[in-house]
XYZ file of C-alpha atoms in Angstrom:
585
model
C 14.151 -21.757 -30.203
C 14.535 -22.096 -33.763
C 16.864 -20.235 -36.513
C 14.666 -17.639 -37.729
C 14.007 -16.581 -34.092
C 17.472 -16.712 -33.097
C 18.466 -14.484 -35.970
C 15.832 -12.113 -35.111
C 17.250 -11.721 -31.330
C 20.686 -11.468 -32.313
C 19.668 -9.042 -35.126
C 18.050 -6.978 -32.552
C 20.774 -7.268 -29.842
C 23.531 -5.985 -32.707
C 20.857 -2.804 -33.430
C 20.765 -2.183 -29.791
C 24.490 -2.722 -29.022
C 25.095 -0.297 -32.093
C 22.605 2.809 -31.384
C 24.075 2.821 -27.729
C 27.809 3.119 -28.652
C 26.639 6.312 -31.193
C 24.331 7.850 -28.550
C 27.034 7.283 -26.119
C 29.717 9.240 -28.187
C 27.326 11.797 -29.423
C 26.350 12.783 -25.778
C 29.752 13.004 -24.775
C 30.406 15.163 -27.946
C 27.808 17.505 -26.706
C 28.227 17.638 -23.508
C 31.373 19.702 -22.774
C 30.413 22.606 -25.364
C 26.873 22.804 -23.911
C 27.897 22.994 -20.272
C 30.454 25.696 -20.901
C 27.485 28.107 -22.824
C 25.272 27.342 -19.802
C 27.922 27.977 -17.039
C 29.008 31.262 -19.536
C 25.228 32.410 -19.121
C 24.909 33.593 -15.839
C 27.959 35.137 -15.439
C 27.731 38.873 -14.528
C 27.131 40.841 -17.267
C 28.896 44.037 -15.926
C 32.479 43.529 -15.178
C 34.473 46.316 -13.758
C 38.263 46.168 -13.945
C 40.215 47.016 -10.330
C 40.260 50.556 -10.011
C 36.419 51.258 -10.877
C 35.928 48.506 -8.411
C 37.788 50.727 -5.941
C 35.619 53.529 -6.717
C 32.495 51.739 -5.691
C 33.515 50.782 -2.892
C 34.921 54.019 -1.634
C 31.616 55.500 -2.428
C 29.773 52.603 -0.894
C 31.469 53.691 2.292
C 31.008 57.641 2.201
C 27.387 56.460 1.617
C 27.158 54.096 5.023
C 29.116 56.718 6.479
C 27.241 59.594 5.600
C 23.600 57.583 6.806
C 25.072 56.867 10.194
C 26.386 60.411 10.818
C 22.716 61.698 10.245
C 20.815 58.660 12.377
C 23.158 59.168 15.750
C 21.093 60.942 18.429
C 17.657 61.818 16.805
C 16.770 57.937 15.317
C 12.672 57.441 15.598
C 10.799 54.004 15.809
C 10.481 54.430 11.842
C 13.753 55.216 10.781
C 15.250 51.974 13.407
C 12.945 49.778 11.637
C 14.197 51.264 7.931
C 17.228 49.840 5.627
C 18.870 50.548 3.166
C 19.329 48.455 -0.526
C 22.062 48.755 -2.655
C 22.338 48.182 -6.208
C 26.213 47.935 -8.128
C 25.438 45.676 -11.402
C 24.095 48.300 -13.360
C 26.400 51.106 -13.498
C 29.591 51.766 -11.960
C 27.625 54.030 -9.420
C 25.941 52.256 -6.618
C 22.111 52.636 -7.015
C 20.646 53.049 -3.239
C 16.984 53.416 -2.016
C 15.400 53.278 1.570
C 13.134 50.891 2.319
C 10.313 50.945 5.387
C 8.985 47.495 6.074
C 5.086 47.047 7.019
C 5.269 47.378 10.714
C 2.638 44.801 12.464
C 1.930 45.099 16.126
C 2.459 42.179 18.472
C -0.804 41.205 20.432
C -0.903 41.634 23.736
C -1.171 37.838 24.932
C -0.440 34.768 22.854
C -2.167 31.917 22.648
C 0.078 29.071 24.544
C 0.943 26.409 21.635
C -0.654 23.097 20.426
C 1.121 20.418 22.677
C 3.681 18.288 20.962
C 2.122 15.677 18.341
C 3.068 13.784 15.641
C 2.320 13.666 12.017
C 0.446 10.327 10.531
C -0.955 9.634 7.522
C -4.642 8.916 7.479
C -5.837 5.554 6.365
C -9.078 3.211 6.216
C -6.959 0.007 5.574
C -4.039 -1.769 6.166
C -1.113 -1.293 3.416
C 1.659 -3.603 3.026
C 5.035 -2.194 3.535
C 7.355 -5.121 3.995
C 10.581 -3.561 5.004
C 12.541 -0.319 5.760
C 14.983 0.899 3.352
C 18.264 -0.863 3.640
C 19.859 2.116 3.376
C 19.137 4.866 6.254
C 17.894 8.333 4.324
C 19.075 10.052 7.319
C 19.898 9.548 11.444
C 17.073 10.445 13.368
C 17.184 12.502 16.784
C 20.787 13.538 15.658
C 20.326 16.348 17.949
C 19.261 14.523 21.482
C 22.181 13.313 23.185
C 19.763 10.730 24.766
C 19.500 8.669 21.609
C 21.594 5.683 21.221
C 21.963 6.137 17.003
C 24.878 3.678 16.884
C 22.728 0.230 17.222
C 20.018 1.994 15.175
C 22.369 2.401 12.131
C 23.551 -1.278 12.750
C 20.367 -2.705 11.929
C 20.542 -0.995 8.649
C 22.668 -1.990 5.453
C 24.483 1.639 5.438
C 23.709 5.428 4.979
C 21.874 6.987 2.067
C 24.876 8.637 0.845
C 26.600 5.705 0.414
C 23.795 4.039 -2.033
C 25.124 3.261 -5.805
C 24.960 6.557 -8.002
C 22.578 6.845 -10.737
C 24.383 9.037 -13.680
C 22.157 11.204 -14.686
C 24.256 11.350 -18.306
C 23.798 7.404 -18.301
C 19.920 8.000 -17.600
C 20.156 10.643 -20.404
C 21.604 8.466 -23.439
C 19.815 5.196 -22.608
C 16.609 6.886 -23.213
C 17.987 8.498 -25.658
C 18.544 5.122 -27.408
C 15.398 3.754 -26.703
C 13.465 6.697 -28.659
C 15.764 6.352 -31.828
C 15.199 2.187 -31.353
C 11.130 2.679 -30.913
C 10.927 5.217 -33.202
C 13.278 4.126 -36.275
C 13.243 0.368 -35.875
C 9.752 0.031 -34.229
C 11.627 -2.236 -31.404
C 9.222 -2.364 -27.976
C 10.690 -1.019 -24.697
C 10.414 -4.688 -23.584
C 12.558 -6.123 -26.383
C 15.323 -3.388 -25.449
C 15.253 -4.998 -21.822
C 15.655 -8.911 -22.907
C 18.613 -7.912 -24.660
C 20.151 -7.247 -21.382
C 22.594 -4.497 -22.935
C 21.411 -0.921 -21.968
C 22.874 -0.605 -18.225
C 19.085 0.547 -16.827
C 16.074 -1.510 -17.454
C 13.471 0.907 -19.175
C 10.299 -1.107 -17.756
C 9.167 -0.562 -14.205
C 9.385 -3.997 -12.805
C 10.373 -4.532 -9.153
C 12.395 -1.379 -9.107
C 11.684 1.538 -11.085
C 12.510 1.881 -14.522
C 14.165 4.694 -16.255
C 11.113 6.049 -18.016
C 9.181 6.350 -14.883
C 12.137 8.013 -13.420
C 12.286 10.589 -16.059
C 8.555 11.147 -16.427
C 9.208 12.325 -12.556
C 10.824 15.534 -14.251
C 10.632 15.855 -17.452
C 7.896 18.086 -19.634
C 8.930 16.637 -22.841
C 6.781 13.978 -24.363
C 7.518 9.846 -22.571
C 8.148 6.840 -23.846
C 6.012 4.051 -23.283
C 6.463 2.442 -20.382
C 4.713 -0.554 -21.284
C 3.666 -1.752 -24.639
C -0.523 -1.463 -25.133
C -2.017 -4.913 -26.127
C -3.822 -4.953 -29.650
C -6.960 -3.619 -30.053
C -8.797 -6.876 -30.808
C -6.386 -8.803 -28.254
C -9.783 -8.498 -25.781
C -7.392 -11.525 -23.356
C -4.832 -9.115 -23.057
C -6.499 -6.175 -22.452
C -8.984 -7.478 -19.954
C -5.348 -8.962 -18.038
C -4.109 -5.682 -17.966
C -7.474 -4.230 -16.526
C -7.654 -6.949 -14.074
C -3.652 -6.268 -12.996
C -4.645 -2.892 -12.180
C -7.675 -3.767 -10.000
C -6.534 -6.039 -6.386
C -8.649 -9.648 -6.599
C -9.442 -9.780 -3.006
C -13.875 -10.208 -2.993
C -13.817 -8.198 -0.049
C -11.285 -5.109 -1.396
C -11.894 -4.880 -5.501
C -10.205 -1.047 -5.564
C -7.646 -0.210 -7.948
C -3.802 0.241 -6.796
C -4.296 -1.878 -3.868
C -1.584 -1.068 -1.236
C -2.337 -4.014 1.061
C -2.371 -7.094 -1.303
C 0.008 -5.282 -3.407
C 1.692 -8.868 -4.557
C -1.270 -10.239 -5.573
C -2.594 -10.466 -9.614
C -5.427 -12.567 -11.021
C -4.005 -14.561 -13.975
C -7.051 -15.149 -16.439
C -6.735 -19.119 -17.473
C -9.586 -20.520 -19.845
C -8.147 -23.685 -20.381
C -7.490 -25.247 -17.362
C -10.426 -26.524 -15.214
C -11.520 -25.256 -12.356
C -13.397 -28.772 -11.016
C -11.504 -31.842 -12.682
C -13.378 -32.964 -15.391
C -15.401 -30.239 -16.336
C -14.079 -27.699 -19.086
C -14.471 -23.761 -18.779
C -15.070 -23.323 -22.909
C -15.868 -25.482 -25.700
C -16.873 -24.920 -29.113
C -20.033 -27.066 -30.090
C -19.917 -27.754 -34.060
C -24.002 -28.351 -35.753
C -25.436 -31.363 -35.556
C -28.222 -29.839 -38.072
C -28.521 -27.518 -40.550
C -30.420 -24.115 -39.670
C -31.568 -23.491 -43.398
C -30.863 -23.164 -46.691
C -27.861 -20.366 -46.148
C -26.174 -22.553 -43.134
C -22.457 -22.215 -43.280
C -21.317 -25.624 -41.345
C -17.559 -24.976 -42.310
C -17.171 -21.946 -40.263
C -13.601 -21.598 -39.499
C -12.476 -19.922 -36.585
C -8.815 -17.959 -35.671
C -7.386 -18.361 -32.747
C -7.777 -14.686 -31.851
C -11.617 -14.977 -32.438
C -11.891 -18.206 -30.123
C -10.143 -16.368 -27.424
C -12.440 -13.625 -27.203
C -15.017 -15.842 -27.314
C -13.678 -17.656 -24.459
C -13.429 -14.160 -22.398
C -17.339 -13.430 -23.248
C -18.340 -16.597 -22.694
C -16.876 -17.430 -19.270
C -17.320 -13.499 -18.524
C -21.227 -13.842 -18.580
C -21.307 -17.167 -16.862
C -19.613 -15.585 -14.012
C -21.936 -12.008 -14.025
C -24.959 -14.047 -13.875
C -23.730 -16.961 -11.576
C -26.160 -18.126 -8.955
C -24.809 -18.857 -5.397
C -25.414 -23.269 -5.136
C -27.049 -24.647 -2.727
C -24.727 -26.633 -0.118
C -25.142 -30.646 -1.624
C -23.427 -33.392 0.262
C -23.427 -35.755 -2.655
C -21.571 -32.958 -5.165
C -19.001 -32.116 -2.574
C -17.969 -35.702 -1.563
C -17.844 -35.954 -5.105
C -14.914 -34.325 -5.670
C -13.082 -34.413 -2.435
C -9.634 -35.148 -2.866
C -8.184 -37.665 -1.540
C -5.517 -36.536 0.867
C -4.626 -39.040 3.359
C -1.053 -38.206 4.469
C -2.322 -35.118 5.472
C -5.687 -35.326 7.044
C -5.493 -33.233 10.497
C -6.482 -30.008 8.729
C -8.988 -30.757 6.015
C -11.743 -30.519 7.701
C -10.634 -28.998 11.056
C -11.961 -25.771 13.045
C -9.444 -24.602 15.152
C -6.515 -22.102 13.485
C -3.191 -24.322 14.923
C -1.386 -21.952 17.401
C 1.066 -19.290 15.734
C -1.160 -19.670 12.026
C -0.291 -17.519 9.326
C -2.407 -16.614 6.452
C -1.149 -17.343 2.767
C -2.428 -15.530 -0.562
C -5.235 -16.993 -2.131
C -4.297 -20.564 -4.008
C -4.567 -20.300 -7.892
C -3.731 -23.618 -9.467
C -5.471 -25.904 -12.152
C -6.674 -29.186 -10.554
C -8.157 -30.044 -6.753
C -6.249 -28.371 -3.656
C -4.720 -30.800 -1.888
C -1.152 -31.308 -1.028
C 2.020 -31.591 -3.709
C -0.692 -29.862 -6.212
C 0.707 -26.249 -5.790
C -1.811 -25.281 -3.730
C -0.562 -22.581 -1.286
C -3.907 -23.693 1.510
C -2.796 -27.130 1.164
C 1.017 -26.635 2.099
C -0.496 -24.033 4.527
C -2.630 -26.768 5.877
C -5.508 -24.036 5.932
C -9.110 -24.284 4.581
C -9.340 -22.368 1.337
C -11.213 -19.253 1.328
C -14.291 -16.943 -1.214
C -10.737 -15.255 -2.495
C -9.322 -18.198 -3.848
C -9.729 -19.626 -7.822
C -10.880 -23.034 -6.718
C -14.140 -24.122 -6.983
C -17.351 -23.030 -4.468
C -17.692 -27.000 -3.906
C -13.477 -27.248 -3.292
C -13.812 -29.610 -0.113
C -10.938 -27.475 1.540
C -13.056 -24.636 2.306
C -14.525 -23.892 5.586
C -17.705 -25.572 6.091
C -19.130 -22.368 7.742
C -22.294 -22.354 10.272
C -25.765 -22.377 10.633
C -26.839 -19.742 13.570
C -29.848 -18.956 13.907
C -31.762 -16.240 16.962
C -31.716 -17.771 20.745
C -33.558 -17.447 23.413
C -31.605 -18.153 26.883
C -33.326 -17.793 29.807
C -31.336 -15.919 32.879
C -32.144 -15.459 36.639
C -32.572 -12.256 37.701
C -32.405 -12.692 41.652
C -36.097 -12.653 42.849
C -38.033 -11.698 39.267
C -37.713 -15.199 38.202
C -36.687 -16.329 35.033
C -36.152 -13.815 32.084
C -36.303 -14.634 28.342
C -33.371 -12.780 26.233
C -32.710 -12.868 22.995
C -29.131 -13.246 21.659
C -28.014 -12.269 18.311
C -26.745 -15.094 15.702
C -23.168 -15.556 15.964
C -22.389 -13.376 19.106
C -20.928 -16.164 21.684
C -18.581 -19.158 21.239
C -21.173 -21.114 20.257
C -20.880 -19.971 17.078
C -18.034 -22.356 15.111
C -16.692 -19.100 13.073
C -16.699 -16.922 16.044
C -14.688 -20.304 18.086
C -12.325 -20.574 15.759
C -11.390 -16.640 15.494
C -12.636 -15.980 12.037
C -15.718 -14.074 10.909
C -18.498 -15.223 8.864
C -18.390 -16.507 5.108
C -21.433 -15.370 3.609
C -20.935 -17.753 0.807
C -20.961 -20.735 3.053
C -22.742 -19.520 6.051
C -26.344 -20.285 6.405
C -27.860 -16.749 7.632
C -25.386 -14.214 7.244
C -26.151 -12.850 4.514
C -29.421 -12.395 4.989
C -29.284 -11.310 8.171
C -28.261 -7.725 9.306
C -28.205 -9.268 13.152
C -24.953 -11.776 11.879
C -22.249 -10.703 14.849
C -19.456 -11.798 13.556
C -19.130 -10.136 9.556
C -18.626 -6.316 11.698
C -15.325 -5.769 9.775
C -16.002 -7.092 6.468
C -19.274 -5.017 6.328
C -17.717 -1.929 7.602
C -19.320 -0.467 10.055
C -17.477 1.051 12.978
C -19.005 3.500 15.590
C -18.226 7.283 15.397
C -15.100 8.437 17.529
C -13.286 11.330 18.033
C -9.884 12.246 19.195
C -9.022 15.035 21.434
C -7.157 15.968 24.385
C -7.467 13.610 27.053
C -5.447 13.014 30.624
C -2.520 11.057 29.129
C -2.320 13.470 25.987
C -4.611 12.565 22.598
C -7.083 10.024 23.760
C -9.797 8.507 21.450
C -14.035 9.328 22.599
C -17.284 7.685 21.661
C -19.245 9.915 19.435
C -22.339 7.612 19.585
C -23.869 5.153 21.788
C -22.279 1.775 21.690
C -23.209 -1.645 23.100
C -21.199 -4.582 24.108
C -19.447 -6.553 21.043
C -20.307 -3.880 18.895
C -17.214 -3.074 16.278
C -15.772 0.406 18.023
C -12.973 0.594 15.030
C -10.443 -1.500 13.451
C -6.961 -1.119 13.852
C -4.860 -0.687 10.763
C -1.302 0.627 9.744
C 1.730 -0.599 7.915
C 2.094 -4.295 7.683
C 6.147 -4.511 8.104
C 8.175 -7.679 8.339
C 10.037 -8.341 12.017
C 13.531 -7.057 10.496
C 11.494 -3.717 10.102
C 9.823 -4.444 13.601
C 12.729 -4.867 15.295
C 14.480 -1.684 13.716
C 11.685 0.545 14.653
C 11.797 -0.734 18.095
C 14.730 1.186 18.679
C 12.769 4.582 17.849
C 9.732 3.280 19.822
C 11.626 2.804 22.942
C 13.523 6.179 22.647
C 10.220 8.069 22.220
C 8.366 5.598 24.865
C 5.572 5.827 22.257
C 4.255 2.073 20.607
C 2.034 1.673 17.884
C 2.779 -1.957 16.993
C 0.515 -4.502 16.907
C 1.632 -8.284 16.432
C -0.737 -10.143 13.594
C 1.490 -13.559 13.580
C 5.226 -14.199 14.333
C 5.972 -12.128 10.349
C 3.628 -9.774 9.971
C 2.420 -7.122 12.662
C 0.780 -3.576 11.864
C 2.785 -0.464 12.961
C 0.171 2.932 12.662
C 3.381 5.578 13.505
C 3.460 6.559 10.040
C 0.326 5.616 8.423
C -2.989 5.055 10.586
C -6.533 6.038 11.973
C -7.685 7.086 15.276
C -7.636 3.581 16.690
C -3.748 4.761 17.260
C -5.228 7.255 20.222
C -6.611 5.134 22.148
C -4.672 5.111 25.644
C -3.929 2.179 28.014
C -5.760 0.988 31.241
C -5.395 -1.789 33.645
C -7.763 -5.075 32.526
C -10.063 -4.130 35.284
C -10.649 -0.581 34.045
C -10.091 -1.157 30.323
C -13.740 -0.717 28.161
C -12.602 -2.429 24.697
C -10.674 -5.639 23.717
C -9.001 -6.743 20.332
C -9.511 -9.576 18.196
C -7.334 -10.920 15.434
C -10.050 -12.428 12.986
C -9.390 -14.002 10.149
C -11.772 -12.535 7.319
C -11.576 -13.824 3.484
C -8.350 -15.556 4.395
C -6.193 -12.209 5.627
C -5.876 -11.418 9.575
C -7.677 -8.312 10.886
C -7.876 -6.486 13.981
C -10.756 -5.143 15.360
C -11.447 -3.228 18.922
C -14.941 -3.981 20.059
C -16.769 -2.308 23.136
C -16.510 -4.754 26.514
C -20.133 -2.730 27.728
C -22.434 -0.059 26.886
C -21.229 3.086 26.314
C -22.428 6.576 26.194
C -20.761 8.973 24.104
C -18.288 10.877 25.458
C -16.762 8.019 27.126
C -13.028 7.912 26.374
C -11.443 4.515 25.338
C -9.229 2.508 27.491
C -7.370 -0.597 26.202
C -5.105 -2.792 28.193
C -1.581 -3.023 26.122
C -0.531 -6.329 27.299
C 2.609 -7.203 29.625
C 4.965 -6.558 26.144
C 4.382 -3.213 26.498
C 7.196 -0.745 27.761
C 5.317 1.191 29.948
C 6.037 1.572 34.327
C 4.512 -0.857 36.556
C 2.636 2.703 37.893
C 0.991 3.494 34.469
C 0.302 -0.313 34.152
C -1.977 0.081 37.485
């Protein structure tokens, strides 16, 4: 760092250091004469010394007195149902008036009530929720004798209560500071935070910041939370856009919940494919005419947004390659200390996904590429290349015709849909179909295995059923059709195992287990695939998968037959589940 900027930062920190101490003391100034006119305020505004108090109340009783005398023996359904109001804060006579509530008749039968159910949030996809609050806002079931609250509270880091204070005077003169810091010294809200002196960060980072907290409830006008770029910064501004929107091919909605952690970095320097470079600017060979400027010089702000169009349009108007042997060997890498996963099918046992790799250079191992450590082929989400020799090679399924015996018909041609049985290399090695790098997919409406990623689920409804809510076909289904996929909360097992203590006190499960980190929990946050009830394997009419699709672990629940609607959904929970060896049957 050299002097100047050194003497800028320390110029700033003194500024800083100095507005906080006067805000500080003129808050404090404030504070004690304000609070004692607002406390003075709604005091009464009618106060009567002892002996007129006296006198109301004697009258107050002659009054009651009086009223009861005339109501014994002759007291009708109307005057029963009647009371009386008195008013003593505006004279030192109590002010009395009778009052006749609206008299509705019961009906003669009620309705028996809704059966006991509970609340859930609706939701189309998963949404990452990590952990539980380490601090517990409250003890559930504190009024059921049955619950065991005691390990519950263990598994948590203490009680709400208990949780570090935030002043709201503190809250009051950091912002305070910040305005006169922005607004007299024209110092950012993100400058204030590097100097590390105000005792709350301003800027929403990790935790929230205190000008989100007191946009929350205040009318007045906010301070900027975060700094807008320039107006010819087009880099900047098209980060910020691209922060907002989730980088997932297969999601591409704004405020993602479920790859929350994940942000595109824009990076026009670094190649993609070793060797090749994203942007460079050509100088003339010849001239173009008399008026040809050939010293053209160019800022660095102006090459950068040409960089952003430039790449930009090569990327809107990019044509999928064709699959060529020679390119990809190419540019294989050369990766021989690790070669049992580079070009293997099969997910190892107990696999779990990592975010998309986003590095400069080939993705092999030591390179910073998340796949590579993860020994896992690289996927249409990641920032390597479409040639990148790491990502799954795909298939090439195609319509089949399989003859069957049908006892004495003889022989019967049927046609089976690409990608439906384990012949299928995708479908073997429990992940859908890439339609980058498979051959028919996406082409082909009859593709099997891309059900989830395409969206499109059957029709079901949920409604009372034998065991309580149950989940119905709406519409016809056939056998490996896509019924609905299961989604929730993805929590961490610290949050798993916390929950389980609720789950076994209510004998009511909604977890499913993704890997041995992650599994998805719909008692909070869910869709009907939470309804459907549990049946022996014999009598059970769906199954789950855990595909991998894009590089992130789905379930789905797919129909074992045909079904007609009406049919309610069974689903066999597994030997984990806590349920009786009599509901297992």
């Amino acid at each position: 760092m050299d002097a100047s900027r050194t003497s800028s930062v320390e110029q700033d920190n003194e500024v800083v250091l100095n507005l906080f101490r006067a805000a500080w003391y003129e808050y404090f100034s404030w504070e004690p004469l304000h609070c004692s006119e607002k406390i003075s305020s709604v005091r009464a505004h009618h106060i009567l010394d002892r002996d007129a108090r006296l006198a109301v109340l004697n009258a107050l009783e002659d009054d009651i007195l009086a009223n009861t005398e005339e109501s014994d023996g002759a007291r009708d359904t109307d005057t029963a149902l009647s009371f009386t109001y008195y008013d003593l804060s505006s004279s030192h006579e109590p002010e009395h008036r009778h009052i006749r509530p609206e008299v509705v008749p019961a009906a003669d039968t009620l309705s028996a009530p809704y059966p006991i159910y509970e609340s859930c949030t609706p939701i189309n996809a998963n949404i990452l929720h990590g952990d539980d609050p380490n601090y517990l806002p409250f003890i559930p079931f504190a009024d059921d004798a049955t619950f065991d609250y005691r390990d519950y509270v263990y598994d948590h880091k203490g009680l709400a209560w208990q949780e570090g204070y935030r002043d709201s005077d503190v809250l009051a003169i950091v912002l305070e500071t910040a305005r006169r810091l922005h607004r007299d010294h024209g110092i950012s809200m993100e400058a204030i935070d590097r100097t590390g002196i105000l005792p709350l960060t301003l800027c929403t980072t990790s935790v929230w910041g205190a000008i989100w907290t007191e946009k929350m409830r205040a009318s007045g006008p906010p301070l900027p939370d975060v700094s807008p770029p320039a107006a010819d910064d087009l880099k900047t501004r098209l980060q910020d856009y691209m922060t907002l929107w989730c980088p997932r091919m297969d999601c591409l909605q704004g405020h993602c919940f479920t790859h929350a952690t994940e942000q595109y970095h824009l990076d026009f320097d670094t190649p993609a494919v070793p060797g090749i470079r994203r942007f460079k600017l050509l100088s003339a060979k010849t001239s173009c005419g008399d008026d040809c400027a050939d010293e053209v010089k160019w800022s660095g702000a102006e090459i950068d947004e040409l960089k952003v169009a430039v790449i930009a349009s090569s990327f809107s108007f990019k044509r999928k390659k064709t699959k060529a042997t020679d390119s990809k060997q190419s540019i294989q890498p050369s990766d021989t200390a690790h070669p049992r996963h580079l070009y293997g099918s099969e997910q190892p046992p107990g696999f779990i996904p990592n975010k998309p790799c986003n590095h400069p250079g080939i993705c092999v191992h030591n390179s910073d590429c998340a796949c590579a450590d993860n020994a896992a082929h690289c996927s249409r989400s990641c920032a390597c290349s479409t040639l990148c020799a790491r990502r799954w090679e795909g298939c090439k399924c195609t319509v089949l015709l399989v003859k069957q015996k049908l006892h004495k018909r003889g022989p019967l041609h049927v046609t089976v849909n690409p990608c439906s049985t384990d012949l299928c290399p995708c479908r073997r090695a429990k992940r859908e179909c890439d339609p980058e790098v498979c051959a028919p997919c996406p082409k082909d409406s009859n593709c099997r295995n891309m059900q989830l990623q395409r969206g499109v689920p059957k029709l079901v409804q949920a409604k009372q059923s034998k065991h309580g809510l149950g989940l119905f076909l709406a519409e016809t289904v056939n056998a490996g059709d896509l019924i609905i996929e299961y989604v929730g909360e993805l929590i961490y097992e610290a949050t798993f195992h916390s929950r389980n203590e609720l789950s076994r006190h209510l004998r009511r499960n909604y977890v499913f287990g993704l890997n041995d980190q992650i599994s998805v929990d719909s008692i909070r946050a869910g869709n009907p695939a939470r309804f459907i009830n549990h049946a022996s394997s014999r009598r059970a009419n769906v199954e789950v998968f855990i595909l991998l699709v894009n590089g992130e672990q789905r379930i789905g629940v797919y129909a074992k037959k045909q079904m007609a609607p009406g049919t309610e959904l069974f689903l066999d929970y597994g030997p984990e589940f806590p349920i009786s060896d009599e509901e297992r049957r």
